[in-house]
Amino acid sequence: MFGADLLPSLSDETLTRRAQRGDTAAFDVLVRRHAGAMHRFVARTMPERSDCDDIVQESLIAAWKAMPTFAHRSTLRTWLFSIAARKTADVLRRRTPVVDSEAVQDAVASEPGPGQTAADRDFLDALGRELGRLPYQARAAWWLREVDGLSVAEIASVLRTSEGSVRGHLQRTRKRLAEALHGYWT
């Protein structure tokens, strides 16, 4: 029906339905579309960057295997984030959570002068330390909302929790960060 050169112009829903029928080319397009965002999410919530590629790859393999059962109750993006979140949580359960300050810095895209860079670096290091002290669910909720812009409902779906729990995580995390980092705003 569609040549491989036309696949990138199709919607996620159309590509997903094709992938559900075993179309590997359609799934490849979905991977190219969403793997970067998945990698950024995992990198932001995973202390060791060396694990990120493996987690994303395992998530995409799991998505391919589960593709025939994807029920379209959420967007494909939300579903992929939920798989990545579960894989990340599995790895983190076996470790002490820490956030790499480089992951925090990568999330901020700007080119300030040298003085501002030093101040920003101090702030980002402090933010990274504070985020590293949070439980995974709170840290993941904060990243998904503040950096990736997911809605509370989407975050609840990704983290397999209630919207109220997500709102609570966000409120407590914002308050904790504001208190811990207040010196950077005064």
GROMACS .gro file of C-alpha atoms in nm:
model
  186
    1MET     CA    1   0.000   0.000   0.000
    2PHE     CA    2   0.266   0.256   0.105
    3GLY     CA    3   0.629   0.247   0.002
    4ALA     CA    4   0.897   0.270   0.266
    5ASP     CA    5   0.968   0.630   0.161
    6LEU     CA    6   0.611   0.731   0.251
    7LEU     CA    7   0.603   0.564   0.593
    8PRO     CA    8   0.753   0.864   0.781
    9SER     CA    9   0.459   1.078   0.669
   10LEU     CA   10   0.207   0.848   0.839
   11SER     CA   11   0.065   0.915   1.186
   12ASP     CA   12   0.175   0.719   1.492
   13GLU     CA   13  -0.165   0.552   1.504
   14THR     CA   14  -0.142   0.432   1.143
   15LEU     CA   15   0.215   0.313   1.189
   16THR     CA   16   0.120   0.139   1.513
   17ARG     CA   17  -0.162  -0.049   1.345
   18ARG     CA   18   0.074  -0.156   1.068
   19ALA     CA   19   0.334  -0.263   1.325
   20GLN     CA   20   0.066  -0.463   1.507
   21ARG     CA   21   0.027  -0.664   1.188
   22GLY     CA   22   0.402  -0.733   1.182
   23ASP     CA   23   0.523  -0.447   0.960
   24THR     CA   24   0.883  -0.403   1.079
   25ALA     CA   25   0.940  -0.098   0.855
   26ALA     CA   26   0.650   0.081   1.027
   27PHE     CA   27   0.795  -0.007   1.368
   28ASP     CA   28   1.136   0.121   1.257
   29VAL     CA   29   0.978   0.459   1.180
   30LEU     CA   30   0.817   0.462   1.525
   31VAL     CA   31   1.153   0.380   1.683
   32ARG     CA   32   1.322   0.666   1.496
   33ARG     CA   33   1.045   0.900   1.612
   34HIS     CA   34   1.039   0.809   1.979
   35ALA     CA   35   1.372   0.651   2.078
   36GLY     CA   36   1.537   0.990   2.134
   37ALA     CA   37   1.270   1.106   2.378
   38MET     CA   38   1.281   0.769   2.554
   39HIS     CA   39   1.660   0.794   2.586
   40ARG     CA   40   1.638   1.148   2.728
   41PHE     CA   41   1.379   1.034   2.983
   42VAL     CA   42   1.584   0.732   3.092
   43ALA     CA   43   1.905   0.940   3.105
   44ARG     CA   44   1.736   1.195   3.330
   45THR     CA   45   1.616   0.938   3.578
   46MET     CA   46   1.905   0.691   3.561
   47PRO     CA   47   2.227   0.755   3.753
   48GLU     CA   48   2.459   0.567   3.519
   49ARG     CA   49   2.441   0.677   3.160
   50SER     CA   50   2.605   0.355   3.047
   51ASP     CA   51   2.280   0.176   3.130
   52CYS     CA   52   2.057   0.409   2.928
   53ASP     CA   53   2.115   0.253   2.587
   54ASP     CA   54   2.047  -0.094   2.727
   55ILE     CA   55   1.728   0.016   2.900
   56VAL     CA   56   1.595   0.189   2.588
   57GLN     CA   57   1.686  -0.111   2.373
   58GLU     CA   58   1.514  -0.349   2.616
   59SER     CA   59   1.211  -0.118   2.621
   60LEU     CA   60   1.186  -0.114   2.243
   61ILE     CA   61   1.222  -0.492   2.224
   62ALA     CA   62   0.947  -0.526   2.484
   63ALA     CA   63   0.732  -0.282   2.285
   64TRP     CA   64   0.779  -0.481   1.965
   65LYS     CA   65   0.686  -0.804   2.143
   66ALA     CA   66   0.380  -0.643   2.304
   67MET     CA   67   0.277  -0.445   1.995
   68PRO     CA   68   0.004  -0.692   1.891
   69THR     CA   69  -0.166  -0.640   2.227
   70PHE     CA   70  -0.138  -0.257   2.235
   71ALA     CA   71  -0.498  -0.149   2.288
   72HIS     CA   72  -0.470   0.223   2.198
   73ARG     CA   73  -0.601   0.329   2.542
   74SER     CA   74  -0.318   0.581   2.555
   75THR     CA   75  -0.093   0.739   2.297
   76LEU     CA   76   0.193   0.532   2.169
   77ARG     CA   77   0.435   0.784   2.322
   78THR     CA   78   0.279   0.740   2.667
   79TRP     CA   79   0.287   0.362   2.629
   80LEU     CA   80   0.655   0.366   2.529
   81PHE     CA   81   0.740   0.595   2.822
   82SER     CA   82   0.559   0.354   3.056
   83ILE     CA   83   0.765   0.061   2.930
   84ALA     CA   84   1.086   0.263   2.970
   85ALA     CA   85   0.980   0.373   3.320
   86ARG     CA   86   0.920   0.011   3.425
   87LYS     CA   87   1.254  -0.103   3.284
   88THR     CA   88   1.432   0.188   3.456
   89ALA     CA   89   1.256   0.118   3.786
   90ASP     CA   90   1.361  -0.248   3.762
   91VAL     CA   91   1.726  -0.145   3.733
   92LEU     CA   92   1.698   0.123   4.003
   93ARG     CA   93   1.538  -0.116   4.250
   94ARG     CA   94   1.873  -0.288   4.262
   95ARG     CA   95   2.068   0.035   4.316
   96THR     CA   96   2.087   0.353   4.523
   97PRO     CA   97   1.922   0.634   4.323
   98VAL     CA   98   2.138   0.926   4.215
   99VAL     CA   99   2.094   1.182   3.939
  100ASP     CA  100   2.395   1.269   3.726
  101SER     CA  101   2.440   1.646   3.714
  102GLU     CA  102   2.532   1.613   3.345
  103ALA     CA  103   2.182   1.478   3.279
  104VAL     CA  104   2.036   1.785   3.447
  105GLN     CA  105   2.264   2.016   3.248
  106ASP     CA  106   2.172   1.845   2.920
  107ALA     CA  107   1.807   1.923   2.990
  108VAL     CA  108   1.880   2.297   2.992
  109ALA     CA  109   1.952   2.434   2.645
  110SER     CA  110   2.119   2.776   2.659
  111GLU     CA  111   2.448   2.942   2.580
  112PRO     CA  112   2.520   3.190   2.863
  113GLY     CA  113   2.847   3.373   2.926
  114PRO     CA  114   3.125   3.236   3.152
  115GLY     CA  115   2.994   3.392   3.474
  116GLN     CA  116   2.643   3.272   3.411
  117THR     CA  117   2.776   2.928   3.312
  118ALA     CA  118   2.949   2.890   3.650
  119ALA     CA  119   2.636   3.000   3.838
  120ASP     CA  120   2.420   2.773   3.625
  121ARG     CA  121   2.658   2.482   3.684
  122ASP     CA  122   2.634   2.533   4.061
  123PHE     CA  123   2.256   2.547   4.039
  124LEU     CA  124   2.237   2.240   3.813
  125ASP     CA  125   2.467   2.046   4.045
  126ALA     CA  126   2.246   2.137   4.341
  127LEU     CA  127   1.932   2.050   4.144
  128GLY     CA  128   2.086   1.716   4.048
  129ARG     CA  129   2.173   1.638   4.409
  130GLU     CA  130   1.821   1.722   4.526
  131LEU     CA  131   1.659   1.519   4.249
  132GLY     CA  132   1.892   1.231   4.334
  133ARG     CA  133   1.757   1.227   4.688
  134LEU     CA  134   1.401   1.179   4.568
  135PRO     CA  135   1.235   0.841   4.528
  136TYR     CA  136   1.220   0.725   4.166
  137GLN     CA  137   0.844   0.789   4.127
  138ALA     CA  138   0.875   1.152   4.241
  139ARG     CA  139   1.185   1.214   4.029
  140ALA     CA  140   1.028   1.055   3.721
  141ALA     CA  141   0.702   1.248   3.768
  142TRP     CA  142   0.896   1.576   3.793
  143TRP     CA  143   1.098   1.506   3.476
  144LEU     CA  144   0.797   1.392   3.276
  145ARG     CA  145   0.599   1.703   3.374
  146GLU     CA  146   0.860   1.978   3.387
  147VAL     CA  147   1.090   1.868   3.105
  148ASP     CA  148   0.885   1.644   2.875
  149GLY     CA  149   0.558   1.831   2.929
  150LEU     CA  150   0.335   1.528   2.982
  151SER     CA  151  -0.003   1.582   3.142
  152VAL     CA  152  -0.082   1.450   3.489
  153ALA     CA  153  -0.300   1.179   3.330
  154GLU     CA  154  -0.019   1.072   3.097
  155ILE     CA  155   0.232   1.063   3.383
  156ALA     CA  156  -0.009   0.851   3.588
  157SER     CA  157  -0.034   0.611   3.296
  158VAL     CA  158   0.344   0.599   3.249
  159LEU     CA  159   0.415   0.541   3.618
  160ARG     CA  160   0.113   0.316   3.670
  161THR     CA  161  -0.025   0.519   3.956
  162SER     CA  162  -0.319   0.749   4.019
  163GLU     CA  163  -0.345   1.109   3.904
  164GLY     CA  164  -0.375   1.212   4.269
  165SER     CA  165  -0.047   1.040   4.347
  166VAL     CA  166   0.121   1.219   4.057
  167ARG     CA  167  -0.016   1.555   4.174
  168GLY     CA  168   0.111   1.478   4.525
  169HIS     CA  169   0.457   1.384   4.395
  170LEU     CA  170   0.473   1.701   4.188
  171GLN     CA  171   0.356   1.926   4.472
  172ARG     CA  172   0.597   1.776   4.727
  173THR     CA  173   0.887   1.773   4.478
  174ARG     CA  174   0.833   2.135   4.376
  175LYS     CA  175   0.812   2.241   4.741
  176ARG     CA  176   1.123   2.044   4.832
  177LEU     CA  177   1.320   2.184   4.538
  178ALA     CA  178   1.205   2.541   4.613
  179GLU     CA  179   1.315   2.507   4.976
  180ALA     CA  180   1.646   2.337   4.898
  181LEU     CA  181   1.737   2.573   4.614
  182HIS     CA  182   1.597   2.903   4.749
  183GLY     CA  183   1.947   3.052   4.774
  184TYR     CA  184   1.977   3.050   4.397
  185TRP     CA  185   1.682   3.290   4.357
  186THR     CA  186   1.765   3.543   4.626
   0.00000   0.00000   0.00000
